[in-house]
Short mmCIF file of C-alpha atoms and ligand atoms in Angstrom, two decimals:
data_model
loop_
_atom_site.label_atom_id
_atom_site.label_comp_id
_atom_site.label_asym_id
_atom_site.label_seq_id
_atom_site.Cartn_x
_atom_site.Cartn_y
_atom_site.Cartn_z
CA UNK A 1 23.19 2.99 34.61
CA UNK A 2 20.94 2.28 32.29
CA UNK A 3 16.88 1.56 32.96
CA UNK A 4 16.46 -1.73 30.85
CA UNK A 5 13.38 -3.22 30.35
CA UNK A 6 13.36 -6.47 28.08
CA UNK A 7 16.35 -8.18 26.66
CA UNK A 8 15.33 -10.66 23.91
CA UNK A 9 16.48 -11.95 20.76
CA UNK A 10 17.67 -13.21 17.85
CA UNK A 11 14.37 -12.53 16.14
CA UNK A 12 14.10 -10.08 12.58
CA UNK A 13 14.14 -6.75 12.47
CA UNK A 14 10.52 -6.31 11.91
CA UNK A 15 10.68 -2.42 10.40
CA UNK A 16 12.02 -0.47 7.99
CA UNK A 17 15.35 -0.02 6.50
CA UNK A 18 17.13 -3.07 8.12
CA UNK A 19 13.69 -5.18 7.79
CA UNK A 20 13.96 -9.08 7.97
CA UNK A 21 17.83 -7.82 9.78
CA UNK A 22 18.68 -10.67 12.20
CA UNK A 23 18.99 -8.63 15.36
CA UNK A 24 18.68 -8.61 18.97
CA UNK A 25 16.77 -6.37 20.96
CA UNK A 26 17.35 -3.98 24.16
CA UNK A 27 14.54 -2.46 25.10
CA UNK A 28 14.80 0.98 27.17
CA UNK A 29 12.50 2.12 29.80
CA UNK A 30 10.71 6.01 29.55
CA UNK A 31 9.39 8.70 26.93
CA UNK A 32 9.11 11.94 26.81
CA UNK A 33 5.98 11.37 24.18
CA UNK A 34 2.69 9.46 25.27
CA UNK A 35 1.37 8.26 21.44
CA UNK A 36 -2.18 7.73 22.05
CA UNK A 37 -1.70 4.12 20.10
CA UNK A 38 1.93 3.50 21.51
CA UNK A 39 2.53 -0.26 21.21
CA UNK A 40 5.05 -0.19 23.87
CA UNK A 41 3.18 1.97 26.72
CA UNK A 42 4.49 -0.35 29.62
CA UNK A 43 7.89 1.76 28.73
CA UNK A 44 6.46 4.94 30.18
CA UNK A 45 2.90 4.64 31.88
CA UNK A 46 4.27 2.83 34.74
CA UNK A 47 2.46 -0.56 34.61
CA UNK A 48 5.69 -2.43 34.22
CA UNK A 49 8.02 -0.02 36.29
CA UNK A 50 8.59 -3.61 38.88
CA UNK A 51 10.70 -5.36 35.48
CA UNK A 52 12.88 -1.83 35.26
CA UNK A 53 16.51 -3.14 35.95
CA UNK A 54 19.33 -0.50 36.01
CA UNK A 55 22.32 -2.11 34.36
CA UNK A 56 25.70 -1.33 33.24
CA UNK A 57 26.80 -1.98 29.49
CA UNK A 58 28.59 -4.84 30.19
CA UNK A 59 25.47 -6.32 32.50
CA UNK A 60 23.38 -5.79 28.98
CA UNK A 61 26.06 -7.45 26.78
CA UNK A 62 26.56 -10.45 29.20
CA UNK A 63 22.75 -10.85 29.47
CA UNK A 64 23.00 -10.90 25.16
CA UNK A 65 25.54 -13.12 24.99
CA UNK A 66 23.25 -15.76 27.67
CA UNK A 67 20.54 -14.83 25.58
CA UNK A 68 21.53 -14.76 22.20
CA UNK A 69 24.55 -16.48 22.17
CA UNK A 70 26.78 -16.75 19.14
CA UNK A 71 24.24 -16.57 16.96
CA UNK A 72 23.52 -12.45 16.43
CA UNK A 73 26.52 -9.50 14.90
CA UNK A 74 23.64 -7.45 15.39
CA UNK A 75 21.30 -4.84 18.51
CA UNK A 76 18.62 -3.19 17.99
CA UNK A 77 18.00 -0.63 20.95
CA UNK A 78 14.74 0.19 21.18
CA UNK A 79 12.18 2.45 23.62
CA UNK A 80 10.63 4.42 24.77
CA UNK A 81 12.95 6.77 23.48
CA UNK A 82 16.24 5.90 24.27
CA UNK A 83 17.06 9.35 23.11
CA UNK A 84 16.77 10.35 26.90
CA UNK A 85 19.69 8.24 27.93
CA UNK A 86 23.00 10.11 28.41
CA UNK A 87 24.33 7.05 29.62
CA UNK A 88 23.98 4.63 26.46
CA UNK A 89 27.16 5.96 24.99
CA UNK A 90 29.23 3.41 26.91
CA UNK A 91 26.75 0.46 25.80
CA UNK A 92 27.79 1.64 21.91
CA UNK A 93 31.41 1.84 22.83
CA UNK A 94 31.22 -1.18 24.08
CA UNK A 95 29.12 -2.88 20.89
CA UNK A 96 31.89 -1.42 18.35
CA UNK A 97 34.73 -2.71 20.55
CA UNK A 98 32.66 -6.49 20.56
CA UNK A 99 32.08 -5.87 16.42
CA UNK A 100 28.41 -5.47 17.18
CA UNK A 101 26.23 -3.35 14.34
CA UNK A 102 24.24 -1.32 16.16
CA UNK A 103 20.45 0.15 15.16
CA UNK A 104 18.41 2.36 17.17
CA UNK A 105 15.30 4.45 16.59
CA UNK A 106 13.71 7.22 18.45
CA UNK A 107 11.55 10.29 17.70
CA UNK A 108 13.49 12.93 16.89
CA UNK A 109 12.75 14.89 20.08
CA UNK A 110 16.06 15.07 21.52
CA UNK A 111 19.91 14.64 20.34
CA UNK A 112 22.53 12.47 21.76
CA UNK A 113 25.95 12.51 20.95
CA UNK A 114 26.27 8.95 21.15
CA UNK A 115 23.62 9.37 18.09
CA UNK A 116 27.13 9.23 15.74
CA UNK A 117 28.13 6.00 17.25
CA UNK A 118 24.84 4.59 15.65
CA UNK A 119 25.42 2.35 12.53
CA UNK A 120 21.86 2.35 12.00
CA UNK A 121 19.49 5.26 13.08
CA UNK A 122 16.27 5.86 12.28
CA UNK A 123 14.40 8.81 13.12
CA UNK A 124 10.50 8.33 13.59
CA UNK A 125 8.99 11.58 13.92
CA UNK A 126 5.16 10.88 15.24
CA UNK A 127 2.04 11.64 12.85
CA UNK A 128 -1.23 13.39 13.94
CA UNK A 129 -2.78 10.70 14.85
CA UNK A 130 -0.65 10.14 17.67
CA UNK A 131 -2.02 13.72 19.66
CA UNK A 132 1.91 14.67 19.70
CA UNK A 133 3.60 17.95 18.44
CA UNK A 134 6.71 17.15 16.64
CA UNK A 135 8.53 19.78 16.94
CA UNK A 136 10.20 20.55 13.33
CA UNK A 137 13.23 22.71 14.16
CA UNK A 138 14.75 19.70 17.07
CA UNK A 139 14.35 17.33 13.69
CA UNK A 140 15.88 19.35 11.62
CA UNK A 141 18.95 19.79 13.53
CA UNK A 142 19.47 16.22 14.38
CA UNK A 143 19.39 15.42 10.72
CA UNK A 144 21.96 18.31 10.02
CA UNK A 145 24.01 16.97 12.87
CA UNK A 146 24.42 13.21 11.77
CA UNK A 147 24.68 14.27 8.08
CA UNK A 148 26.78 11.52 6.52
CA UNK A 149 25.56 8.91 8.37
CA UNK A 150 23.04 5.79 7.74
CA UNK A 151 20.16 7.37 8.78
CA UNK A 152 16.14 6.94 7.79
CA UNK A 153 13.32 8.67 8.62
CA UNK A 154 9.86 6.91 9.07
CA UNK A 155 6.81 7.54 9.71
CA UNK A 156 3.87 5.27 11.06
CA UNK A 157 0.46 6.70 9.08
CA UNK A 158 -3.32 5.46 10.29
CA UNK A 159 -5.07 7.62 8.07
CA UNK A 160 -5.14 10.45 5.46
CA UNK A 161 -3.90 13.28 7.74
CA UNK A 162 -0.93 11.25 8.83
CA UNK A 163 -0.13 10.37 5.22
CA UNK A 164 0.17 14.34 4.62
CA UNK A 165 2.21 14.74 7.83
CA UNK A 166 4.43 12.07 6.03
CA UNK A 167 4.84 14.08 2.86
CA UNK A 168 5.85 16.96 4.69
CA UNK A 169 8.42 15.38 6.62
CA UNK A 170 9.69 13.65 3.19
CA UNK A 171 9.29 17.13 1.42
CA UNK A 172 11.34 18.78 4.10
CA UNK A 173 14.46 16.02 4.27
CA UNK A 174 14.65 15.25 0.14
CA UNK A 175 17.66 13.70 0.78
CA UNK A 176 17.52 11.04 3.53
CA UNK A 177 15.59 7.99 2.61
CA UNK A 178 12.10 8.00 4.01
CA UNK A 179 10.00 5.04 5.24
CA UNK A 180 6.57 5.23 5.72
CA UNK A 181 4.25 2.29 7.99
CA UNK A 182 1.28 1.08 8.06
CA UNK A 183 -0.24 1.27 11.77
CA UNK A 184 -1.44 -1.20 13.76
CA UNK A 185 -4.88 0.24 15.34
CA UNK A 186 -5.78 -2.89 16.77
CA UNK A 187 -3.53 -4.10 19.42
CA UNK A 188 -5.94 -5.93 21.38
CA UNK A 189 -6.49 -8.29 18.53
CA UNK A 190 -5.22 -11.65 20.11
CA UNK A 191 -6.67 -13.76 17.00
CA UNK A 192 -3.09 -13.95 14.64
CA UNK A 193 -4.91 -14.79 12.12
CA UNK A 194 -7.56 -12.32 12.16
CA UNK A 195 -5.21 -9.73 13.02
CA UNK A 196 -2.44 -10.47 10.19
CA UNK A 197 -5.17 -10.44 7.46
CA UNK A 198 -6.62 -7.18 8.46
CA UNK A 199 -3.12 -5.59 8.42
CA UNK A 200 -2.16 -7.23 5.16
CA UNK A 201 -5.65 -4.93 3.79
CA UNK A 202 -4.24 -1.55 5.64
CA UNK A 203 -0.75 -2.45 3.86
CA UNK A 204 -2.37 -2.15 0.68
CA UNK A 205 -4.59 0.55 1.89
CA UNK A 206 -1.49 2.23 2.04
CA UNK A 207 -0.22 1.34 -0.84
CA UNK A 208 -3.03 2.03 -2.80
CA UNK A 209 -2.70 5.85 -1.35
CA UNK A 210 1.13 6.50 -2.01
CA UNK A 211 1.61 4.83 -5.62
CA UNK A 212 -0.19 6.96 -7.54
CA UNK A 213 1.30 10.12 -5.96
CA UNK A 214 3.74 12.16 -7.84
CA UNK A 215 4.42 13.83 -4.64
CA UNK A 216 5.98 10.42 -3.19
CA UNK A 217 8.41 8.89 -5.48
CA UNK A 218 11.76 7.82 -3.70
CA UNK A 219 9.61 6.13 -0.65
CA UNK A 220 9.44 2.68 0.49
CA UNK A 221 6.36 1.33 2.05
CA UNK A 222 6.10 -1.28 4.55
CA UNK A 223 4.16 -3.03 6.83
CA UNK A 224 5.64 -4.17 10.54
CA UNK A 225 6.55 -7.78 9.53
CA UNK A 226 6.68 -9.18 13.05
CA UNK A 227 2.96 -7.81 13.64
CA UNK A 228 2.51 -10.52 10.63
CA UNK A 229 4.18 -13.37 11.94
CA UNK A 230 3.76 -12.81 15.56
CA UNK A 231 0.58 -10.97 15.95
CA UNK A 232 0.75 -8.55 19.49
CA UNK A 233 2.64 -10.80 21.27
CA UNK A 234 6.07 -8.86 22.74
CA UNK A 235 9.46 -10.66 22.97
CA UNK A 236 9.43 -11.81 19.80
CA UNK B 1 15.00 -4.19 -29.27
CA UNK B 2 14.36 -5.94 -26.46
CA UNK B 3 11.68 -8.73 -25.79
CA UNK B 4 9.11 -7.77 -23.59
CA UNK B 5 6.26 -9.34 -21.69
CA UNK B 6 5.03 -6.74 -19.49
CA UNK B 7 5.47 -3.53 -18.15
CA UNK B 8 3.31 -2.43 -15.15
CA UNK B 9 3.51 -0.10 -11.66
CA UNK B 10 3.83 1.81 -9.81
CA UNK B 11 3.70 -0.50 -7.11
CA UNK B 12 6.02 -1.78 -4.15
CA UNK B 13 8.99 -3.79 -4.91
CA UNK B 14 7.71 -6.79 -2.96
CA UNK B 15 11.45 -8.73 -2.23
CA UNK B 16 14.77 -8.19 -1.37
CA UNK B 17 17.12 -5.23 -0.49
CA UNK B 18 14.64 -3.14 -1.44
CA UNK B 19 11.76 -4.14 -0.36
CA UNK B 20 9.04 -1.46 -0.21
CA UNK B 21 10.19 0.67 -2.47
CA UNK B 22 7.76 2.23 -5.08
CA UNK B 23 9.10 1.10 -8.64
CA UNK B 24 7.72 0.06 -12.32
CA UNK B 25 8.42 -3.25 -13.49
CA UNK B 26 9.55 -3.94 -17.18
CA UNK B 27 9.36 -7.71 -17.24
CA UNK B 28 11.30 -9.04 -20.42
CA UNK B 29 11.14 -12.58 -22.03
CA UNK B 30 13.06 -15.47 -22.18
CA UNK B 31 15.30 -17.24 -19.56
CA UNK B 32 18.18 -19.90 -19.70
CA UNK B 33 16.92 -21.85 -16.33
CA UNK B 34 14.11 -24.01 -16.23
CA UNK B 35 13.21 -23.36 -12.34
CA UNK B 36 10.78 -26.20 -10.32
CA UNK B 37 8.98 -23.69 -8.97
CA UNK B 38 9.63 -20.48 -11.19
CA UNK B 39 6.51 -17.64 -10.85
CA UNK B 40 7.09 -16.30 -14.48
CA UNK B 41 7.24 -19.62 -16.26
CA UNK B 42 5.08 -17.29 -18.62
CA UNK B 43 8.65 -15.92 -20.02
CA UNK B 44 9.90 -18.83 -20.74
CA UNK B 45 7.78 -21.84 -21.25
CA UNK B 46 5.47 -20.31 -24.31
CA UNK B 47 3.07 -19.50 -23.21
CA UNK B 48 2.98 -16.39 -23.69
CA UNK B 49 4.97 -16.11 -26.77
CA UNK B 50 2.15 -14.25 -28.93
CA UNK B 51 2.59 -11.55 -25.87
CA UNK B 52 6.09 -10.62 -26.61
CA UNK B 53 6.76 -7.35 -28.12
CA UNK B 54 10.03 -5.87 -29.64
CA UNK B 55 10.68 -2.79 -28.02
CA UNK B 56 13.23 -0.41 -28.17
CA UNK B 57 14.22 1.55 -25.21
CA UNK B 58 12.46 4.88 -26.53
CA UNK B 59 9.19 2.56 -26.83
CA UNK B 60 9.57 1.24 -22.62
CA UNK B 61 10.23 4.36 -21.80
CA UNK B 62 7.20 6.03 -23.23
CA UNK B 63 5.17 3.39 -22.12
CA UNK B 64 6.44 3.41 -18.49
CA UNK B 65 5.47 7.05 -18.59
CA UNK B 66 2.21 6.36 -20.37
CA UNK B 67 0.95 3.92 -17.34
CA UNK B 68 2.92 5.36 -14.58
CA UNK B 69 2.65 9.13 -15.37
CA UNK B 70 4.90 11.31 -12.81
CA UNK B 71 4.41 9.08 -9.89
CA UNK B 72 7.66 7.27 -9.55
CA UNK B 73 12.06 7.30 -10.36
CA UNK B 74 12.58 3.63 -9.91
CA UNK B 75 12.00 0.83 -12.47
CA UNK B 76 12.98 -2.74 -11.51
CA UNK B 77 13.97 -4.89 -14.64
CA UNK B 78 12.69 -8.41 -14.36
CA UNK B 79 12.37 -11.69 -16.86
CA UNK B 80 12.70 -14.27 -16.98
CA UNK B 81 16.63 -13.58 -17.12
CA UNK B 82 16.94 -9.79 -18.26
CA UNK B 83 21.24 -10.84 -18.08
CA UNK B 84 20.56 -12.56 -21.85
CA UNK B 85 19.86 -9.25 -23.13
CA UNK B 86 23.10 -7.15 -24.47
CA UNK B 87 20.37 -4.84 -26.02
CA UNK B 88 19.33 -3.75 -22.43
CA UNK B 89 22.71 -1.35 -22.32
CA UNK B 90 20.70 1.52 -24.21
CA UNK B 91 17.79 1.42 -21.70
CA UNK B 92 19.96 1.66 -18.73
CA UNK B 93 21.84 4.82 -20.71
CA UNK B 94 18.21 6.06 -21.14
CA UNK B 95 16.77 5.47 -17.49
CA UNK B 96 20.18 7.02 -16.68
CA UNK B 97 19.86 10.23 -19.12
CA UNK B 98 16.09 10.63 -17.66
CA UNK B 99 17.11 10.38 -14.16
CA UNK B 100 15.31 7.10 -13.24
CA UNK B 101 16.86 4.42 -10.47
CA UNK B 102 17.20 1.25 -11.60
CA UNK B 103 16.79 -2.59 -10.30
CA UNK B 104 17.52 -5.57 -11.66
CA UNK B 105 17.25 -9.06 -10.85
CA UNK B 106 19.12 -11.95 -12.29
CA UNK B 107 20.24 -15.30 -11.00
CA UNK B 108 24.00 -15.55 -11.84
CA UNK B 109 24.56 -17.61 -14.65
CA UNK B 110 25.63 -14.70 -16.93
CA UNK B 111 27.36 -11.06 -16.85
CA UNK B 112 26.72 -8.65 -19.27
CA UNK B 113 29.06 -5.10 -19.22
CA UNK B 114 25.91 -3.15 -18.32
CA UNK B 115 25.66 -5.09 -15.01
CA UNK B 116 27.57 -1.70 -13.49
CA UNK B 117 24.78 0.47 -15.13
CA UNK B 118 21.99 -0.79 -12.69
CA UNK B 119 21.46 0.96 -9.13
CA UNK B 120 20.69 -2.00 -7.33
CA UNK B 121 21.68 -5.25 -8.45
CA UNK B 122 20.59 -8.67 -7.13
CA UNK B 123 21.94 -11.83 -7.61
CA UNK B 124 19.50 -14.92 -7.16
CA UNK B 125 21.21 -18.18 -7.46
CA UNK B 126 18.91 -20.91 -7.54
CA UNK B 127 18.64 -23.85 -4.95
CA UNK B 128 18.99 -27.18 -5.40
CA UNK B 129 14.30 -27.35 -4.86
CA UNK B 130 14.66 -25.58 -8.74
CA UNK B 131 16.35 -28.75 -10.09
CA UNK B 132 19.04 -25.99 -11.72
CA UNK B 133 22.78 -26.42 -11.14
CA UNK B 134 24.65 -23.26 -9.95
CA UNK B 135 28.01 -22.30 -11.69
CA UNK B 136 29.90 -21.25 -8.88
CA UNK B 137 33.02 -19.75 -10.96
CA UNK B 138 30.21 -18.18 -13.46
CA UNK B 139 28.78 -16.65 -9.96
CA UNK B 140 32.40 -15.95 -8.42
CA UNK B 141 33.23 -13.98 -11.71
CA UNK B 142 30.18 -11.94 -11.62
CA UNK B 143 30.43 -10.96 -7.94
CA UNK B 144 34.11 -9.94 -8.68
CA UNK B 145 33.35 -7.67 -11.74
CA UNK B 146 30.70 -5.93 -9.74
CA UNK B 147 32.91 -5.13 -6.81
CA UNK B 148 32.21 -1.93 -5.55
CA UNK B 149 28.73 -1.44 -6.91
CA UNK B 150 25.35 -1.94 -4.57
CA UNK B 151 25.18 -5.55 -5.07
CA UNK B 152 23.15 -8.04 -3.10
CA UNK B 153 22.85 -11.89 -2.77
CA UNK B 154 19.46 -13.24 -2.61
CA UNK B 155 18.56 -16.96 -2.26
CA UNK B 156 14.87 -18.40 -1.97
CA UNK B 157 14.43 -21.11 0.34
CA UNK B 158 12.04 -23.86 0.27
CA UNK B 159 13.28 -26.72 2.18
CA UNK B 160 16.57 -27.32 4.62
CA UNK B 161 18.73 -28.52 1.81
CA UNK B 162 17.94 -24.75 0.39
CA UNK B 163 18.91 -23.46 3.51
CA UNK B 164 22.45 -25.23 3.30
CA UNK B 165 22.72 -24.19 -0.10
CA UNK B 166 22.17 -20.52 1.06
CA UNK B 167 24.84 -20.68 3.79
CA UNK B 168 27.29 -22.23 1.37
CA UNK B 169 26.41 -18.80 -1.05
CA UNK B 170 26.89 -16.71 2.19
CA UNK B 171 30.36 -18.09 3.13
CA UNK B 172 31.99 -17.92 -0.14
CA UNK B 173 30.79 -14.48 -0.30
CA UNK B 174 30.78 -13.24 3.16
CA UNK B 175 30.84 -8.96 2.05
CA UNK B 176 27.81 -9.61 -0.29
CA UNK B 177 24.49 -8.27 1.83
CA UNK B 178 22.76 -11.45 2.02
CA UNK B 179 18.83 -12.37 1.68
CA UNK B 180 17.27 -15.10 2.31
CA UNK B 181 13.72 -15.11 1.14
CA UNK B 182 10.52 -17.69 1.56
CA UNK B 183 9.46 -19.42 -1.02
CA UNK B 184 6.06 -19.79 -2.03
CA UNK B 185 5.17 -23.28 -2.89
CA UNK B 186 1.14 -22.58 -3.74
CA UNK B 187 1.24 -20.93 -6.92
CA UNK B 188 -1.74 -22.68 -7.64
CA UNK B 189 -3.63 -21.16 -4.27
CA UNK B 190 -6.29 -18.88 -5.41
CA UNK B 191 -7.64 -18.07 -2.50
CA UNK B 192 -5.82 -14.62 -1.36
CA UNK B 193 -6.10 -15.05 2.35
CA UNK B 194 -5.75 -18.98 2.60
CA UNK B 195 -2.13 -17.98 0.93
CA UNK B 196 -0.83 -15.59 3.58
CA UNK B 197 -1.57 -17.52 6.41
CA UNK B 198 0.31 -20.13 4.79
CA UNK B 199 3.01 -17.64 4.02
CA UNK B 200 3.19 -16.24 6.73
CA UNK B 201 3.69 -19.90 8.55
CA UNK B 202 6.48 -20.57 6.11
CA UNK B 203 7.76 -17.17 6.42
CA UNK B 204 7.77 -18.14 10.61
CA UNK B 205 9.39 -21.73 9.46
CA UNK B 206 12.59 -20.04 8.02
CA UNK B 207 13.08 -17.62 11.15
CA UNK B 208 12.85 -19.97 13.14
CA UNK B 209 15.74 -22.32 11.21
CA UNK B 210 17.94 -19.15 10.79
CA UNK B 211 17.93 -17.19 13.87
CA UNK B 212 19.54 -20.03 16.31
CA UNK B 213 22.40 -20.53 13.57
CA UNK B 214 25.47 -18.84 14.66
CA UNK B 215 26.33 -19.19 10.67
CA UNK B 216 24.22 -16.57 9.65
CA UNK B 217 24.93 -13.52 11.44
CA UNK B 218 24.62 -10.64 8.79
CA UNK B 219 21.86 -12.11 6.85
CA UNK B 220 18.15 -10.37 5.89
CA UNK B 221 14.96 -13.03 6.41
CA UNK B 222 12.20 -11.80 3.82
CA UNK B 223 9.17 -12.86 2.82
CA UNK B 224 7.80 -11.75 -1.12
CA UNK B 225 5.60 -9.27 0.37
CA UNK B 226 3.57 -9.10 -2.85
CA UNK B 227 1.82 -12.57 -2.42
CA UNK B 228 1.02 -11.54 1.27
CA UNK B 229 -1.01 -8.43 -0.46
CA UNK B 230 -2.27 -9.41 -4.18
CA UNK B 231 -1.79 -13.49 -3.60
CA UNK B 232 -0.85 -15.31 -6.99
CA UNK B 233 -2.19 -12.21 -9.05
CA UNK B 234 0.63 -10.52 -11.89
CA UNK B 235 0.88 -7.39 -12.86
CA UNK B 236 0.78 -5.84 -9.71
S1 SF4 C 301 7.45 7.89 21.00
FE1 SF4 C 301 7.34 5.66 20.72
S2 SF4 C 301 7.57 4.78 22.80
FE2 SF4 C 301 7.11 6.98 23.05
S3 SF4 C 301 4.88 7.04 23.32
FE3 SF4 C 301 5.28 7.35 21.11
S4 SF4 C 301 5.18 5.27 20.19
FE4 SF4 C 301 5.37 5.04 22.44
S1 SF4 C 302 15.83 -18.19 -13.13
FE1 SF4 C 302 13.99 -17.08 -12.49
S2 SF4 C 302 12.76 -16.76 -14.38
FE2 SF4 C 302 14.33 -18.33 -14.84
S3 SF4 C 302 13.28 -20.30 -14.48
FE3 SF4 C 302 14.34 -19.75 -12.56
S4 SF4 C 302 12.81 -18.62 -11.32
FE4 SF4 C 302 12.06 -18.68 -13.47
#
């Protein structure tokens, strides 16, 4: 069974290397991390442990299909770290054998095997600024062990420390394509407006910092586009 | 030589397949639409004829080094319509000699043999808002030359007859990764932040229209994320 906590969609992929992908999304329940600026805490600290359903892939593809309808080809499965569930490897079987493209992104703290049956994965090892300890040698050997496969690596950066956490995950992985994100420190903002123009002047904060860097050339840089559109609201 | 209006970067590649990425843009002259709403008018209406320089590829080259230094391996190739240029062939044999990834942007209406020489190649066929007619054999000829090669579809949207337009582009080409993108309407806006709220509304507008559509499935919703940073501004 898997612990389910939100079911919502078709709305864009608002991050990296699907961005503006029209997607639906599963959301997981639990971590194994506790960012101190998580955006998604109910996963993991309990206040929403009531909505947890325990459902069986086809419960989660019926409830997309009432959801979405025919409108989406695409899931996004999304945490918490869904890393920690075994039992998602019947929910992708069950996407490839519907034609669904699958995307999922986690930490990089733990490997599934199910991680090959990912069309999309993107590994999103956490900065400094987070108060987490990534632990380099786990990372490395998921990347070895779904070599050949779409993968990404991102990284979310809210200041100057985090931005040289990012190089040295980009200097370590040459190869896979590497994402970095401006944070969003203010997630009690409830003013869109307020909210979308402050983060539109930490994008180019961000910008400003990588451009002229020799050290980061094959990078992309992006903010979260549904932070933009949507402000903190969830479920969008 | 090739005609050329500006060369400028490193910055991010604000649209399309990808978006984000840290490039320099050569700009070049001269295009054989006449777009409603066309951003560069510059490179085509005269205005900026005394600004046009004769380069050869030796000449961008340097001078891509000279204001980028070491910082980047990506150049995106913009106009105007850089597809009237034969004479671009011995700058994409250079970028390739010198190791540099390259973009390029054109709207359909004519191939050129170095089309397989570019990296990532987008096609931008123009609505029926740009008052321009699309040659749909010209367009079905181009796609089928490039076969094989990272090419993607792009088309900017500013109204629902756009929209239509865009889903007729994504049926006849249903392998092509497809874009649709927002277009901005305020080129006159000065006023930085007035323009991404207003953007960012728009961006919301197209969402909205696209994500109930069971028509588009595999399709990417983007905004220009340029004009949410610098606003109206070039050169950046
Ligand atoms: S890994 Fe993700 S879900 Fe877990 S605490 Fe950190 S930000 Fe939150
Ligand atoms: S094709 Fe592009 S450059 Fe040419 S007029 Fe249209 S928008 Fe402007």
């Amino acid at each position: 069974m898997i612990p389910v906590l939100e079911i919502f969609g078709p709305t864009v992929q608002g991050e990296g290397a699907v961005i503006g992908r029209k997607t639906m999304f599963v959301r997981t329940a639990g971590c194994d991390y506790r960012c101190s600026w998580c955006d998604s805490a109910f996963t993991w600290d309990g206040s929403a442990k009531d909505d947890i359903r325990k459902m069986t892939p086809e419960d989660i593809y019926e409830e997309l299909r009432e959801v979405g309808g025919d409108t989406f080809d695409h899931v996004t499965i999304s945490g918490g770290n869904p890393a920690l569930l075994p039992s998602l490897a019947g929910l992708l079987d069950l996407f490839k054998e519907k034609g669904i493209v699958s995307a999922l992104e986690t930490q990089g703290s733990k490997f599934q095997s199910w991680f090959h049956d990912i069309d999309e994965l993107t590994i999103s090892p956490k900065p400094p600024s987070s108060g987490m300890d990534t632990d380099f040698d786990k990372l490395a050997d998921i990347i070895e062990r779904t070599a050949g496969q779409q993968v990404s690596l991102k990284v979310v950066v809210f200041n100057k420390e985090d931005l040289t956490y990012a190089k040295k995950v980009h200097q370590l992985f040459p190869g896979i394509p590497f994402y970095v994100q401006v944070g969003n420190d203010r997630l009690d903002e409830i003013d869109d407006e307020k909210l979308l123009v402050y983060l539109a002047g930490r994008y180019e904060w961000l910008i400003n910092l990588v451009m002229p860097d020799p050290e980061f050339k094959s990078v992309r840089v992006l903010p979260q586009l549904h932070t933009f559109v949507w402000g903190n609201k969830k479920g969008v």
